[in-house]
XYZ file of C-alpha atoms in Angstrom:
440
model
C -69.613 -40.932 101.759
C -66.650 -39.133 102.316
C -64.238 -38.469 99.289
C -61.476 -37.001 101.488
C -58.516 -39.308 102.267
C -58.965 -41.187 106.120
C -57.553 -39.156 108.520
C -58.256 -35.868 106.957
C -61.232 -33.712 107.385
C -62.049 -30.228 108.010
C -64.732 -27.988 109.784
C -68.572 -27.899 108.842
C -70.918 -25.798 108.059
C -74.436 -25.979 109.838
C -75.470 -27.727 106.657
C -72.856 -30.616 107.551
C -70.822 -29.054 104.530
C -67.363 -29.008 104.767
C -65.670 -25.753 105.773
C -62.085 -25.754 105.106
C -61.759 -21.553 105.381
C -60.332 -21.141 101.925
C -62.065 -18.302 99.867
C -63.724 -16.267 103.019
C -61.494 -14.899 104.976
C -60.396 -15.493 108.305
C -62.189 -13.966 111.881
C -58.600 -13.978 113.502
C -56.778 -10.341 113.752
C -53.834 -11.993 112.076
C -53.455 -13.270 108.686
C -54.054 -16.861 108.295
C -51.298 -18.797 107.591
C -50.563 -21.176 104.651
C -51.663 -24.369 105.154
C -50.136 -27.600 104.072
C -51.832 -30.158 102.048
C -50.738 -33.899 102.313
C -49.352 -35.197 99.809
C -51.231 -37.637 97.702
C -49.065 -40.537 96.170
C -50.618 -42.785 93.564
C -49.006 -46.135 93.051
C -47.580 -46.287 89.982
C -48.240 -49.741 88.075
C -45.168 -51.672 87.696
C -44.179 -53.586 84.561
C -43.012 -56.896 84.660
C -39.274 -57.972 84.242
C -38.523 -58.430 80.438
C -35.229 -60.284 79.919
C -33.066 -58.638 77.461
C -32.961 -59.719 74.178
C -30.999 -62.636 73.058
C -27.344 -61.906 72.497
C -26.329 -63.074 68.465
C -23.506 -65.637 67.801
C -20.309 -63.301 67.653
C -21.529 -60.258 68.995
C -19.138 -58.917 71.923
C -21.013 -58.490 75.391
C -22.088 -55.043 76.311
C -19.708 -53.046 78.582
C -19.907 -53.522 82.266
C -22.485 -50.787 83.817
C -24.061 -50.284 80.924
C -27.479 -51.838 80.296
C -28.823 -53.382 76.886
C -30.167 -51.198 74.869
C -33.371 -52.109 72.376
C -32.186 -50.796 69.119
C -35.421 -50.965 67.024
C -39.263 -52.033 67.060
C -41.579 -51.411 69.777
C -40.979 -52.758 73.467
C -43.166 -54.858 75.360
C -45.636 -52.919 75.973
C -46.062 -51.624 71.878
C -44.174 -48.520 72.637
C -41.881 -47.371 69.856
C -39.673 -44.506 70.566
C -38.076 -44.624 66.788
C -34.789 -44.087 68.323
C -31.955 -45.376 65.885
C -34.311 -46.288 63.397
C -33.989 -43.206 61.245
C -37.051 -41.766 61.744
C -37.058 -37.868 61.640
C -39.741 -36.332 64.376
C -41.915 -34.372 62.467
C -41.405 -35.809 58.996
C -44.745 -35.876 56.682
C -44.039 -40.085 56.178
C -45.106 -40.315 59.649
C -43.592 -42.723 62.501
C -40.744 -44.864 61.410
C -41.186 -43.507 57.568
C -38.365 -42.058 55.340
C -37.422 -38.456 55.428
C -38.478 -36.227 52.676
C -36.027 -34.231 50.677
C -36.320 -30.445 51.111
C -39.278 -29.079 49.111
C -38.299 -26.115 46.480
C -38.746 -25.340 42.738
C -39.751 -28.458 40.661
C -39.904 -30.855 43.944
C -43.201 -32.254 45.611
C -43.943 -30.696 48.687
C -44.335 -27.434 47.808
C -45.711 -25.333 45.129
C -43.287 -23.935 42.253
C -42.471 -20.324 42.790
C -43.093 -17.444 39.755
C -40.396 -18.253 36.699
C -37.296 -15.408 37.012
C -38.050 -12.272 34.487
C -35.260 -12.985 31.884
C -35.939 -9.984 30.369
C -35.614 -7.675 33.253
C -32.201 -9.622 34.520
C -30.891 -8.776 30.862
C -32.324 -5.412 30.665
C -30.613 -4.623 34.255
C -26.939 -6.091 33.185
C -27.047 -4.196 30.539
C -27.676 -1.148 31.863
C -25.251 -1.949 34.183
C -22.658 -2.957 32.048
C -23.088 0.487 29.421
C -23.139 2.640 32.818
C -19.746 0.954 33.266
C -18.345 1.286 29.744
C -19.122 5.081 30.056
C -17.526 5.760 32.942
C -14.586 3.952 32.207
C -14.378 5.899 28.724
C -15.190 9.047 30.099
C -12.148 8.364 32.633
C -9.903 7.538 30.270
C -10.918 10.033 28.072
C -9.891 12.711 30.624
C -7.034 11.348 31.791
C -5.236 10.958 28.196
C -6.096 14.359 27.248
C -4.269 15.901 30.583
C -1.597 14.196 29.129
C -1.420 15.620 25.731
C 1.382 18.211 25.357
C -0.256 21.072 22.909
C 2.502 23.026 22.249
C 2.659 24.081 19.017
C 0.093 27.092 18.256
C -0.920 27.087 14.124
C -2.103 30.719 14.774
C 1.234 32.173 14.732
C 1.491 30.630 11.147
C 0.833 33.639 8.545
C -0.335 33.987 4.885
C -1.913 30.298 4.991
C -3.243 28.837 1.967
C -6.924 27.995 1.489
C -8.688 24.807 3.346
C -9.235 21.892 1.419
C -11.639 19.045 1.746
C -9.408 16.535 2.972
C -8.260 16.876 6.651
C -4.080 17.150 6.832
C -1.858 16.017 9.425
C 1.950 17.181 9.597
C 3.650 14.570 11.326
C 7.265 14.951 12.415
C 9.387 12.575 14.200
C 12.419 14.127 16.210
C 15.655 13.264 17.578
C 14.612 14.962 20.587
C 16.466 12.777 23.632
C 14.319 14.609 26.547
C 13.865 12.538 29.430
C 16.261 9.977 27.896
C 19.062 8.546 30.534
C 22.760 8.080 29.095
C 22.149 4.339 29.271
C 18.746 5.013 27.073
C 21.203 7.053 24.783
C 23.652 4.673 24.359
C 21.144 1.455 23.856
C 19.140 3.264 21.328
C 22.193 4.889 19.322
C 21.108 8.277 19.864
C 24.003 10.242 20.552
C 23.878 12.851 23.031
C 23.219 16.141 20.753
C 21.386 19.064 22.586
C 18.227 20.708 21.068
C 16.013 18.888 18.448
C 16.022 17.856 15.001
C 13.446 16.273 12.309
C 14.443 12.687 11.720
C 11.012 12.231 9.482
C 8.532 14.473 8.190
C 5.362 13.402 6.281
C 1.980 14.393 5.050
C -1.253 12.781 5.759
C -4.388 13.405 4.302
C -7.468 12.476 5.602
C -10.028 12.222 2.483
C -13.029 10.200 1.441
C -11.819 9.269 -1.655
C -8.708 7.194 -0.159
C -6.084 8.726 2.272
C -2.704 9.368 1.226
C 0.497 9.698 2.820
C 3.420 11.884 1.760
C 6.832 11.653 2.837
C 9.051 15.032 2.622
C 12.618 14.305 2.423
C 14.732 15.954 4.989
C 17.263 17.018 2.613
C 14.364 18.236 0.358
C 15.155 21.966 -1.295
C 12.931 24.564 -0.162
C 12.790 28.338 0.279
C 12.123 29.993 3.686
C 9.554 32.576 3.341
C 8.248 35.131 5.390
C 7.171 34.420 8.836
C 6.160 35.460 12.372
C 8.901 34.223 15.505
C 7.543 31.641 17.259
C 9.179 32.985 20.333
C 9.933 36.689 19.686
C 6.213 37.629 17.678
C 8.679 39.504 15.122
C 7.962 39.349 11.537
C 11.154 38.218 9.667
C 10.883 39.117 5.714
C 11.540 36.473 3.048
C 15.136 36.317 1.768
C 14.790 33.906 -1.042
C 16.931 31.680 1.248
C 17.187 28.076 0.078
C 17.835 25.127 2.524
C 17.086 21.704 3.360
C 13.811 21.497 5.151
C 15.069 20.195 8.190
C 16.660 23.662 8.545
C 13.208 25.418 8.754
C 12.457 23.238 12.140
C 16.114 23.971 13.318
C 15.367 27.411 12.747
C 12.052 28.268 14.666
C 10.545 25.447 15.328
C 6.978 23.546 14.264
C 5.455 26.797 13.724
C 8.435 27.759 10.892
C 8.153 24.167 9.493
C 4.711 24.354 9.198
C 4.555 28.017 7.487
C 7.948 26.340 4.685
C 5.719 23.153 4.112
C 2.575 25.287 3.422
C 4.898 27.852 1.281
C 6.379 25.355 -0.669
C 3.694 22.850 -1.316
C 0.267 24.979 -1.509
C -1.388 22.423 0.579
C -2.605 23.765 4.023
C -1.996 21.772 7.529
C -4.914 21.112 9.647
C -3.171 19.636 12.419
C 0.594 19.082 13.497
C 1.849 16.033 15.467
C 5.619 15.210 16.744
C 7.115 12.524 18.962
C 10.861 11.904 20.168
C 13.179 8.804 19.940
C 11.909 8.049 23.627
C 8.235 7.650 23.130
C 8.717 6.210 19.968
C 10.560 3.500 21.370
C 7.878 3.254 24.341
C 4.948 2.877 22.071
C 6.350 -0.054 20.306
C 7.347 -1.610 23.625
C 4.041 -0.914 25.382
C 2.141 -2.788 22.278
C 4.467 -5.929 22.743
C 6.657 -4.802 19.460
C 5.541 -4.541 16.066
C 5.673 -7.028 12.930
C 6.899 -6.369 9.905
C 7.907 -7.749 6.914
C 11.698 -6.665 5.660
C 12.005 -7.594 2.190
C 15.809 -6.750 2.208
C 18.527 -7.416 5.565
C 20.701 -4.521 6.346
C 23.229 -3.294 8.845
C 24.091 -0.294 9.719
C 26.559 0.697 12.736
C 25.745 4.047 13.401
C 21.473 3.522 13.887
C 22.589 -0.138 15.575
C 20.445 -1.661 12.695
C 20.960 -5.505 12.082
C 18.268 -6.749 9.941
C 17.422 -10.285 7.909
C 14.841 -10.571 5.577
C 11.616 -12.154 6.332
C 8.729 -11.429 8.819
C 9.851 -10.506 12.529
C 8.488 -8.588 15.639
C 10.802 -5.606 16.493
C 10.726 -4.178 20.045
C 11.437 -0.521 20.587
C 15.287 -0.410 20.220
C 14.939 -2.199 16.855
C 12.104 -0.340 15.609
C 14.162 2.854 15.944
C 17.042 1.408 14.200
C 14.881 0.107 11.609
C 13.000 4.206 10.772
C 16.314 6.122 11.234
C 18.546 4.056 8.675
C 19.747 5.813 5.640
C 23.578 5.414 5.140
C 22.946 1.333 4.149
C 21.207 2.087 1.373
C 22.000 3.490 -1.967
C 19.074 5.643 -2.024
C 19.963 7.015 1.311
C 17.185 9.620 2.696
C 14.669 8.314 -0.154
C 14.628 4.505 1.094
C 14.845 6.043 4.759
C 10.919 7.797 4.110
C 9.613 4.625 2.910
C 10.994 2.456 5.463
C 9.322 5.318 7.845
C 5.941 4.801 5.852
C 6.096 1.229 6.087
C 6.580 0.997 10.034
C 4.131 3.440 10.927
C 1.299 1.822 8.877
C 1.967 -1.534 10.732
C 2.372 0.484 14.008
C -0.787 2.371 13.349
C -2.456 -0.857 11.798
C -1.922 -2.472 15.457
C -2.377 0.411 17.806
C -5.818 0.807 16.514
C -7.229 -2.909 16.452
C -10.088 -3.840 18.850
C -8.009 -5.818 20.502
C -5.574 -2.998 21.563
C -8.868 -0.114 22.321
C -10.986 -1.859 23.755
C -8.538 -4.044 26.063
C -7.872 -1.581 29.051
C -4.981 -3.571 29.929
C -3.391 -2.816 26.538
C -4.665 0.880 25.603
C -3.666 2.358 28.854
C 0.163 1.206 29.063
C 0.283 2.447 24.883
C -1.431 5.745 25.663
C 0.799 6.274 28.901
C 3.889 5.483 26.701
C 2.909 8.001 24.020
C 1.661 10.968 25.228
C 4.224 11.906 27.757
C 6.231 12.544 24.782
C 3.820 13.601 21.953
C 3.485 17.195 20.957
C 0.486 18.795 18.885
C -1.250 21.982 17.999
C -3.344 23.457 20.312
C -6.523 22.683 18.541
C -5.925 18.714 18.057
C -8.289 16.933 20.480
C -8.089 12.875 21.095
C -10.518 12.611 18.203
C -8.389 13.813 15.872
C -5.484 11.323 16.790
C -7.400 8.652 16.748
C -8.573 9.946 12.931
C -5.173 10.492 12.106
C -4.054 6.558 13.650
C -6.856 5.127 11.371
C -5.504 6.807 8.497
C -2.567 5.676 9.097
C -4.011 1.740 9.422
C -6.225 2.398 6.218
C -2.887 3.160 4.038
C -1.429 0.218 5.091
C -4.348 -1.718 4.557
C -4.744 -0.916 0.894
C -6.973 1.862 1.292
C -4.999 4.747 0.041
C -1.777 5.865 -1.505
C 1.884 5.801 0.350
C 4.377 7.679 -1.684
C 7.555 10.035 -1.545
C 7.156 13.877 -2.386
C 7.907 13.740 -6.296
C 11.323 14.530 -7.131
C 12.960 15.779 -10.418
C 16.668 16.153 -9.676
C 19.109 17.656 -7.156
C 20.371 20.845 -6.201
C 23.645 21.392 -4.280
C 22.848 17.878 -2.943
C 19.447 18.724 -2.207
C 16.575 17.066 -3.536
C 14.320 19.302 -5.582
C 10.636 18.676 -6.016
C 8.848 18.196 -9.694
C 6.829 21.194 -9.360
C 4.258 19.812 -11.929
C 3.438 17.036 -10.483
C 3.467 18.693 -6.849
C 0.985 21.058 -8.061
C -1.251 17.948 -9.376
C -0.906 16.199 -6.157
C -2.081 19.164 -4.045
C -5.135 19.662 -6.253
C -6.204 16.380 -6.083
C -6.193 16.558 -2.073
C -7.950 19.628 -2.032
C -10.960 18.741 -3.875
C -10.598 15.063 -2.068
C -9.868 13.496 -5.476
C -8.565 10.197 -6.280
C -4.510 10.828 -6.036
C -3.140 9.435 -9.375
C 0.375 10.970 -8.536
C 3.093 8.755 -7.979
C 6.280 9.972 -6.340
C 9.885 8.092 -5.962
């Protein structure tokens, strides 16, 4: 029986088997051309016509040319495509089942991963934070250190007293108008005098027994000793000249001032720090002002002071007027030195707070405002400056003593120091003893 379609046959061999020529090659000289197979069509079963589903009342008729669509469920042959039924193919719920939510930690369908190692994360975060703080601190240190003006050479000071157990600073406020415009001079009531003079002087002794701040009135009667000129290098012998203390600064600058203070007190000065009018006002403004409690109001046209009693925040201009006023008081320079101590302690107390020191948005402006005009000795580093500010803060916080140099009377309008009290005061500081001497 022939299984091939009717009308189609091929050659047969001697055994009666059909030979179609494929797989055996051809005996003809030319290659055999491609042979075409007849297309066998199979009759496809036809589906019986299925009437469209009945339209629900109120449902609009389908658009012309669009055949009605089966929305859900199997057709007449039991075929269900899942289309429009919300089925997600490949869903573990199977045909027609709801889609499963994504798997993850704490969700079914996936094993939870390992718990995060919080100790390691905290350790790494701490290392990054500390490294960032260290880099910032080092960068700030070198930036600030490069701005300091180390112009005073204390090695030029001769015949110095012995070193004591406390660290002593000579802090000077000068009336230098360096870098100020005419408008700023007018605003701050500084005048336009050339050069610079001392407007305030005080000794700060940082001791383990307690810090002491001693104001030296500018009108103090002192003797100018022998000294070596800071510029010429020439030695000038002592002549027994007695002058006001601020005259020593005017004659040969910081080195002679240090030499004169040491000669008349017997106390060795370890460091020198000086700031001018502009730097003082800029620091106050950079801090956002300094809060001060003024016990009694006063007014002075020369300094521009006009204050009422009570707590108030002073800006740079007001602060400069407050520390410079002398003619509004009966005690003149003695009252002014008290005001200067009070203000500097409040300033240091605000500048040395963690909110300023640890906040770069406040620390950088403060350092930038003050360091440009701050003049110190060549051996004074940023650490020493920090110690100086914290010592002033300690005095304001009640951990030390704030006083004027003891005065015994006057000589030709100059204030004469009480020698006995001065010697006792110096001895207590040199030996790091609690200061019991009190001044005016």
